[in-house]
PDB file of C-alpha atoms in Angstrom:
ATOM      1  CA  MET X   1       9.119 -11.111 -21.511  1.00 84.00           C
ATOM      2  CA  LEU X   2       9.368 -12.627 -18.052  1.00 91.00           C
ATOM      3  CA  ASN X   3       6.012 -11.649 -16.558  1.00 95.00           C
ATOM      4  CA  ASN X   4       3.056 -12.824 -18.652  1.00 96.00           C
ATOM      5  CA  HIS X   5      -0.479 -13.384 -17.367  1.00 96.00           C
ATOM      6  CA  SER X   6      -3.379 -15.440 -18.693  1.00 97.00           C
ATOM      7  CA  TYR X   7      -6.929 -15.608 -17.369  1.00 96.00           C
ATOM      8  CA  TYR X   8      -5.661 -18.180 -14.876  1.00 97.00           C
ATOM      9  CA  SER X   9      -4.553 -15.094 -12.961  1.00 96.00           C
ATOM     10  CA  LEU X  10      -8.020 -15.285 -11.440  1.00 93.00           C
ATOM     11  CA  GLY X  11      -9.883 -12.018 -11.097  1.00 92.00           C
ATOM     12  CA  TYR X  12      -7.113 -10.242 -13.013  1.00 93.00           C
ATOM     13  CA  GLY X  13      -6.095 -11.649 -16.413  1.00 93.00           C
ATOM     14  CA  ALA X  14      -8.095 -11.572 -19.660  1.00 93.00           C
ATOM     15  CA  MET X  15      -6.199 -13.755 -22.176  1.00 95.00           C
ATOM     16  CA  SER X  16      -6.499 -17.501 -22.626  1.00 97.00           C
ATOM     17  CA  THR X  17      -3.264 -19.498 -22.636  1.00 97.00           C
ATOM     18  CA  GLU X  18      -3.638 -19.948 -26.397  1.00 97.00           C
ATOM     19  CA  GLU X  19      -4.012 -16.220 -26.940  1.00 96.00           C
ATOM     20  CA  LEU X  20      -0.978 -15.540 -24.771  1.00 96.00           C
ATOM     21  CA  VAL X  21       1.153 -18.054 -26.681  1.00 97.00           C
ATOM     22  CA  ASP X  22      -0.018 -16.571 -30.008  1.00 96.00           C
ATOM     23  CA  GLU X  23       0.949 -13.056 -28.911  1.00 94.00           C
ATOM     24  CA  LEU X  24       4.428 -14.166 -27.847  1.00 94.00           C
ATOM     25  CA  ALA X  25       4.939 -16.239 -31.007  1.00 95.00           C
ATOM     26  CA  GLN X  26       3.929 -13.335 -33.243  1.00 93.00           C
ATOM     27  CA  ARG X  27       6.716 -11.267 -31.698  1.00 91.00           C
ATOM     28  CA  GLY X  28       9.333 -13.902 -32.397  1.00 92.00           C
ATOM     29  CA  PHE X  29      10.044 -14.997 -28.846  1.00 94.00           C
ATOM     30  CA  LYS X  30      11.918 -18.316 -28.692  1.00 95.00           C
ATOM     31  CA  THR X  31      11.048 -18.816 -25.045  1.00 95.00           C
ATOM     32  CA  ALA X  32       7.505 -18.509 -23.689  1.00 94.00           C
ATOM     33  CA  VAL X  33       7.125 -17.700 -19.995  1.00 95.00           C
ATOM     34  CA  ILE X  34       3.892 -17.915 -18.007  1.00 97.00           C
ATOM     35  CA  THR X  35       3.789 -16.375 -14.535  1.00 98.00           C
ATOM     36  CA  ASP X  36       0.174 -16.195 -13.506  1.00 98.00           C
ATOM     37  CA  ILE X  37      -0.712 -14.462 -10.265  1.00 97.00           C
ATOM     38  CA  ASN X  38      -0.782 -16.930  -7.350  1.00 97.00           C
ATOM     39  CA  SER X  39      -1.640 -19.749  -9.773  1.00 97.00           C
ATOM     40  CA  THR X  40      -0.076 -22.478 -11.913  1.00 97.00           C
ATOM     41  CA  ALA X  41      -3.375 -23.857 -13.242  1.00 96.00           C
ATOM     42  CA  GLY X  42      -2.585 -22.912 -16.841  1.00 96.00           C
ATOM     43  CA  VAL X  43       0.998 -24.178 -16.995  1.00 97.00           C
ATOM     44  CA  ILE X  44       0.440 -27.611 -18.610  1.00 97.00           C
ATOM     45  CA  GLU X  45      -1.848 -26.230 -21.298  1.00 97.00           C
ATOM     46  CA  PHE X  46       0.512 -23.299 -21.918  1.00 97.00           C
ATOM     47  CA  ALA X  47       3.541 -25.607 -22.224  1.00 97.00           C
ATOM     48  CA  ARG X  48       1.781 -27.851 -24.738  1.00 97.00           C
ATOM     49  CA  LEU X  49       0.749 -24.872 -26.879  1.00 97.00           C
ATOM     50  CA  ALA X  50       4.176 -23.235 -26.693  1.00 97.00           C
ATOM     51  CA  GLU X  51       5.952 -26.411 -27.816  1.00 97.00           C
ATOM     52  CA  LYS X  52       3.575 -26.702 -30.793  1.00 96.00           C
ATOM     53  CA  ARG X  53       4.673 -23.192 -31.806  1.00 96.00           C
ATOM     54  CA  GLY X  54       8.358 -24.104 -31.486  1.00 96.00           C
ATOM     55  CA  MET X  55       8.953 -22.175 -28.272  1.00 96.00           C
ATOM     56  CA  LYS X  56      10.568 -23.353 -25.053  1.00 97.00           C
ATOM     57  CA  PRO X  57       7.978 -23.121 -22.233  1.00 97.00           C
ATOM     58  CA  VAL X  58       9.050 -21.772 -18.852  1.00 97.00           C
ATOM     59  CA  ALA X  59       6.836 -21.733 -15.763  1.00 98.00           C
ATOM     60  CA  GLY X  60       6.733 -19.426 -12.785  1.00 98.00           C
ATOM     61  CA  ILE X  61       4.446 -17.633 -10.352  1.00 98.00           C
ATOM     62  CA  ASP X  62       3.783 -13.956  -9.798  1.00 97.00           C
ATOM     63  CA  PHE X  63       3.464 -13.876  -6.005  1.00 97.00           C
ATOM     64  CA  ARG X  64       1.166 -11.094  -4.827  1.00 95.00           C
ATOM     65  CA  ASN X  65      -0.809  -9.943  -1.840  1.00 93.00           C
ATOM     66  CA  ASP X  66      -4.025  -9.147  -3.689  1.00 90.00           C
ATOM     67  CA  ILE X  67      -2.742  -6.816  -6.437  1.00 89.00           C
ATOM     68  CA  ASP X  68       0.516  -5.865  -4.692  1.00 92.00           C
ATOM     69  CA  GLN X  69       3.394  -7.684  -6.413  1.00 94.00           C
ATOM     70  CA  GLN X  70       5.958  -9.127  -3.985  1.00 96.00           C
ATOM     71  CA  PHE X  71       8.249 -11.063  -6.311  1.00 97.00           C
ATOM     72  CA  LEU X  72       8.331 -13.309  -9.359  1.00 97.00           C
ATOM     73  CA  ALA X  73       9.586 -16.892  -8.981  1.00 98.00           C
ATOM     74  CA  ILE X  74      10.639 -18.703 -12.160  1.00 98.00           C
ATOM     75  CA  ALA X  75      11.541 -22.388 -12.193  1.00 98.00           C
ATOM     76  CA  LYS X  76      14.741 -23.597 -13.828  1.00 97.00           C
ATOM     77  CA  ASN X  77      13.614 -27.228 -13.801  1.00 97.00           C
ATOM     78  CA  GLN X  78      10.980 -29.589 -12.405  1.00 96.00           C
ATOM     79  CA  ASP X  79      12.443 -29.442  -8.899  1.00 98.00           C
ATOM     80  CA  GLY X  80      12.211 -25.680  -8.996  1.00 97.00           C
ATOM     81  CA  PHE X  81       8.615 -25.815 -10.189  1.00 98.00           C
ATOM     82  CA  ALA X  82       7.762 -28.187  -7.344  1.00 98.00           C
ATOM     83  CA  ALA X  83       9.446 -25.870  -4.829  1.00 97.00           C
ATOM     84  CA  ILE X  84       7.603 -22.722  -5.871  1.00 97.00           C
ATOM     85  CA  ASN X  85       4.308 -24.656  -5.950  1.00 97.00           C
ATOM     86  CA  GLU X  86       4.943 -25.857  -2.403  1.00 97.00           C
ATOM     87  CA  THR X  87       5.488 -22.261  -1.313  1.00 96.00           C
ATOM     88  CA  LEU X  88       2.295 -21.113  -3.018  1.00 96.00           C
ATOM     89  CA  SER X  89       0.283 -23.990  -1.531  1.00 96.00           C
ATOM     90  CA  ALA X  90       1.507 -23.150   1.967  1.00 95.00           C
ATOM     91  CA  ILE X  91       0.546 -19.488   1.534  1.00 95.00           C
ATOM     92  CA  LEU X  92      -2.923 -20.284   0.174  1.00 93.00           C
ATOM     93  CA  ALA X  93      -3.630 -23.007   2.740  1.00 94.00           C
ATOM     94  CA  SER X  94      -2.685 -20.803   5.684  1.00 92.00           C
ATOM     95  CA  GLN X  95      -4.177 -17.632   4.153  1.00 86.00           C
ATOM     96  CA  MET X  96      -1.052 -15.804   5.259  1.00 87.00           C
ATOM     97  CA  GLU X  97       0.528 -12.922   3.397  1.00 89.00           C
ATOM     98  CA  THR X  98       3.241 -13.631   0.866  1.00 93.00           C
ATOM     99  CA  PRO X  99       6.719 -13.203   2.366  1.00 91.00           C
ATOM    100  CA  LYS X 100       9.058 -10.615   0.888  1.00 91.00           C
ATOM    101  CA  ARG X 101      11.635 -13.194  -0.234  1.00 93.00           C
ATOM    102  CA  MET X 102      11.979 -16.862  -1.146  1.00 95.00           C
ATOM    103  CA  PRO X 103      14.658 -19.090   0.453  1.00 94.00           C
ATOM    104  CA  GLN X 104      17.785 -19.597  -1.604  1.00 94.00           C
ATOM    105  CA  ASN X 105      17.414 -22.483  -4.041  1.00 96.00           C
ATOM    106  CA  GLU X 106      19.496 -23.375  -7.091  1.00 96.00           C
ATOM    107  CA  ASN X 107      16.420 -24.693  -8.909  1.00 98.00           C
ATOM    108  CA  TYR X 108      14.633 -21.359  -9.329  1.00 98.00           C
ATOM    109  CA  PHE X 109      15.356 -17.670  -9.411  1.00 96.00           C
ATOM    110  CA  THR X 110      13.307 -14.792  -8.081  1.00 98.00           C
ATOM    111  CA  ILE X 111      12.848 -11.245  -9.325  1.00 97.00           C
ATOM    112  CA  ILE X 112      11.973  -8.549  -6.801  1.00 97.00           C
ATOM    113  CA  PRO X 113      10.298  -5.473  -8.311  1.00 95.00           C
ATOM    114  CA  TYR X 114      12.291  -2.264  -8.075  1.00 92.00           C
ATOM    115  CA  LYS X 115       9.813  -0.504  -5.770  1.00 91.00           C
ATOM    116  CA  LYS X 116      10.226  -3.326  -3.238  1.00 94.00           C
ATOM    117  CA  ALA X 117      13.970  -3.741  -3.713  1.00 93.00           C
ATOM    118  CA  ILE X 118      14.686  -0.068  -3.066  1.00 91.00           C
ATOM    119  CA  GLN X 119      13.142  -0.502   0.395  1.00 92.00           C
ATOM    120  CA  MET X 120      14.739  -3.870   1.156  1.00 93.00           C
ATOM    121  CA  PHE X 121      18.362  -3.507   0.056  1.00 92.00           C
ATOM    122  CA  SER X 122      21.152  -0.982   0.468  1.00 89.00           C
ATOM    123  CA  SER X 123      23.020  -2.371  -2.541  1.00 87.00           C
ATOM    124  CA  VAL X 124      22.897  -5.272  -4.975  1.00 88.00           C
ATOM    125  CA  ASP X 125      25.521  -6.986  -2.826  1.00 88.00           C
ATOM    126  CA  GLU X 126      22.745  -7.896  -0.379  1.00 93.00           C
ATOM    127  CA  LEU X 127      20.937 -10.001  -2.971  1.00 94.00           C
ATOM    128  CA  LEU X 128      21.178 -13.767  -2.642  1.00 95.00           C
ATOM    129  CA  PRO X 129      22.534 -15.716  -5.655  1.00 95.00           C
ATOM    130  CA  HIS X 130      19.035 -16.573  -6.884  1.00 96.00           C
ATOM    131  CA  GLU X 131      17.656 -13.009  -6.523  1.00 97.00           C
ATOM    132  CA  TYR X 132      17.420 -10.243  -9.106  1.00 96.00           C
ATOM    133  CA  ILE X 133      15.888  -6.760  -9.206  1.00 94.00           C
ATOM    134  CA  GLY X 134      13.211  -6.177 -11.861  1.00 93.00           C
ATOM    135  CA  VAL X 135      12.684  -2.800 -13.512  1.00 90.00           C
ATOM    136  CA  ASN X 136      10.109  -1.619 -16.041  1.00 87.00           C
ATOM    137  CA  ALA X 137       9.505   1.557 -18.028  1.00 81.00           C
ATOM    138  CA  ARG X 138       8.193   3.423 -14.974  1.00 82.00           C
ATOM    139  CA  ASP X 139      11.395   2.714 -13.051  1.00 85.00           C
ATOM    140  CA  LEU X 140      14.001   3.812 -15.590  1.00 81.00           C
ATOM    141  CA  ASN X 141      14.289   7.450 -14.514  1.00 81.00           C
ATOM    142  CA  ARG X 142      14.378   6.478 -10.844  1.00 82.00           C
ATOM    143  CA  LEU X 143      17.019   3.824 -11.540  1.00 82.00           C
ATOM    144  CA  ARG X 144      19.391   6.439 -12.993  1.00 79.00           C
ATOM    145  CA  PHE X 145      19.668   8.138  -9.610  1.00 79.00           C
ATOM    146  CA  SER X 146      19.375   5.102  -7.333  1.00 83.00           C
ATOM    147  CA  LYS X 147      21.858   2.923  -5.476  1.00 80.00           C
ATOM    148  CA  PHE X 148      21.337   0.279  -8.177  1.00 82.00           C
ATOM    149  CA  LYS X 149      22.275   2.561 -11.080  1.00 73.00           C
ATOM    150  CA  LYS X 150      25.641   1.009 -11.961  1.00 68.00           C
ATOM    151  CA  PRO X 151      25.350  -1.591 -14.735  1.00 66.00           C
ATOM    152  CA  ASN X 152      25.305  -5.086 -13.274  1.00 71.00           C
ATOM    153  CA  SER X 153      23.877  -8.521 -13.949  1.00 76.00           C
ATOM    154  CA  LYS X 154      21.478  -8.332 -11.004  1.00 90.00           C
ATOM    155  CA  VAL X 155      19.073  -5.855 -12.654  1.00 91.00           C
ATOM    156  CA  VAL X 156      16.707  -7.340 -15.254  1.00 91.00           C
ATOM    157  CA  TRP X 157      13.827  -6.077 -17.378  1.00 90.00           C
ATOM    158  CA  LEU X 158      10.486  -6.900 -15.765  1.00 91.00           C
ATOM    159  CA  GLN X 159       7.711  -5.634 -18.002  1.00 86.00           C
ATOM    160  CA  SER X 160       4.317  -7.241 -17.441  1.00 90.00           C
ATOM    161  CA  PHE X 161       2.122  -8.423 -20.307  1.00 92.00           C
ATOM    162  CA  THR X 162      -1.522  -8.852 -19.320  1.00 92.00           C
ATOM    163  CA  PHE X 163      -3.477  -6.899 -21.954  1.00 91.00           C
ATOM    164  CA  ARG X 164      -3.474  -6.803 -25.747  1.00 89.00           C
ATOM    165  CA  ARG X 165      -6.047  -4.113 -26.236  1.00 86.00           C
ATOM    166  CA  LYS X 166      -8.386  -1.788 -24.421  1.00 87.00           C
ATOM    167  CA  ARG X 167     -11.088  -4.471 -24.284  1.00 89.00           C
ATOM    168  CA  ASP X 168      -8.768  -6.669 -22.213  1.00 91.00           C
ATOM    169  CA  LEU X 169      -8.192  -3.825 -19.799  1.00 91.00           C
ATOM    170  CA  ASN X 170     -11.931  -3.249 -19.517  1.00 92.00           C
ATOM    171  CA  ILE X 171     -12.468  -6.961 -18.755  1.00 93.00           C
ATOM    172  CA  HIS X 172      -9.766  -6.724 -16.103  1.00 93.00           C
ATOM    173  CA  ARG X 173     -11.456  -3.736 -14.487  1.00 93.00           C
ATOM    174  CA  LEU X 174     -14.773  -5.597 -14.367  1.00 95.00           C
ATOM    175  CA  LEU X 175     -13.090  -8.603 -12.771  1.00 94.00           C
ATOM    176  CA  ARG X 176     -11.466  -6.364 -10.185  1.00 93.00           C
ATOM    177  CA  ALA X 177     -14.777  -4.673  -9.382  1.00 95.00           C
ATOM    178  CA  ILE X 178     -16.415  -8.080  -8.866  1.00 93.00           C
ATOM    179  CA  HIS X 179     -13.491  -9.242  -6.730  1.00 92.00           C
ATOM    180  CA  LYS X 180     -13.692  -6.119  -4.581  1.00 92.00           C
ATOM    181  CA  ASN X 181     -17.509  -6.121  -4.576  1.00 94.00           C
ATOM    182  CA  LYS X 182     -17.506  -2.522  -5.768  1.00 93.00           C
ATOM    183  CA  LEU X 183     -19.077  -0.436  -8.472  1.00 94.00           C
ATOM    184  CA  LEU X 184     -16.689  -0.055 -11.387  1.00 93.00           C
ATOM    185  CA  SER X 185     -16.626   3.700 -10.858  1.00 92.00           C
ATOM    186  CA  LYS X 186     -15.497   3.179  -7.250  1.00 93.00           C
ATOM    187  CA  LEU X 187     -12.352   1.184  -8.049  1.00 91.00           C
ATOM    188  CA  GLU X 188      -9.239   2.886  -6.707  1.00 93.00           C
ATOM    189  CA  PRO X 189      -6.060   3.106  -8.841  1.00 89.00           C
ATOM    190  CA  ASN X 190      -4.239   0.796  -6.410  1.00 88.00           C
ATOM    191  CA  GLU X 191      -6.964  -1.848  -6.866  1.00 91.00           C
ATOM    192  CA  GLN X 192      -6.444  -2.309 -10.600  1.00 91.00           C
ATOM    193  CA  ALA X 193      -3.721  -2.537 -13.219  1.00 88.00           C
ATOM    194  CA  SER X 194      -2.902   0.137 -15.783  1.00 78.00           C
ATOM    195  CA  LEU X 195      -1.865   0.425 -19.418  1.00 72.00           C
ATOM    196  CA  ASP X 196       1.676  -0.347 -18.269  1.00 72.00           C
ATOM    197  CA  ASP X 197       0.689  -4.033 -18.288  1.00 80.00           C
ATOM    198  CA  CYS X 198       0.548  -4.221 -22.076  1.00 76.00           C
ATOM    199  CA  ILE X 199       3.068  -4.528 -24.880  1.00 66.00           C
ATOM    200  CA  ALA X 200       3.070  -0.883 -25.881  1.00 54.00           C
ATOM    201  CA  ASP X 201       3.333  -1.316 -29.649  1.00 52.00           C
ATOM    202  CA  ASN X 202       0.376  -3.692 -29.648  1.00 50.00           C
ATOM    203  CA  PHE X 203      -2.187  -1.756 -27.604  1.00 45.00           C
ATOM    204  CA  ARG X 204      -5.259  -1.198 -29.718  1.00 46.00           C
ATOM    205  CA  GLN X 205      -8.601   0.433 -29.078  1.00 46.00           C
ATOM    206  CA  MET X 206     -10.604  -2.712 -29.882  1.00 44.00           C
TER     207      MET X 206
END
């Protein structure tokens, strides 16, 4: 699981870092990745908790323009973590939109979601060494008939994990309504996440 969100994804996520680590540990993951949306505030706490559970912590950022995912940046080491933080700080300080790509850097890799990649690239040959294309369950049928359909090492699984149960999704929807200053009933589908952001076998009605 490369794209996991805690409540440090402000106005979006519902799980604490401890709850996120517990969920990953229960599924037997040996590596725990946190990629909060436009935030690294939970990384230190997440890393400490992951190590206590015997998992290797990995840090990244889910770069978005509001709810629109641009790419995922995941650090390979401390230099990579510093580099992606510098990029995020520059974006937040200038209040500019997130760029479509990150500069090439051997200390991190980036994952561009399929719906963006299909517009940006004619083939996987146009990807830089640090870039990958991320697909999830919604993309599988489209991928079969796309220019990226041939098996290759540049296409990776990019399923988000933000919700454990329906209550988490309801919290998320309330946060989005507050963020948008709207009535809950007036939230548009493109202003909120969906059930796709859960681990399917764990979604409960609680």
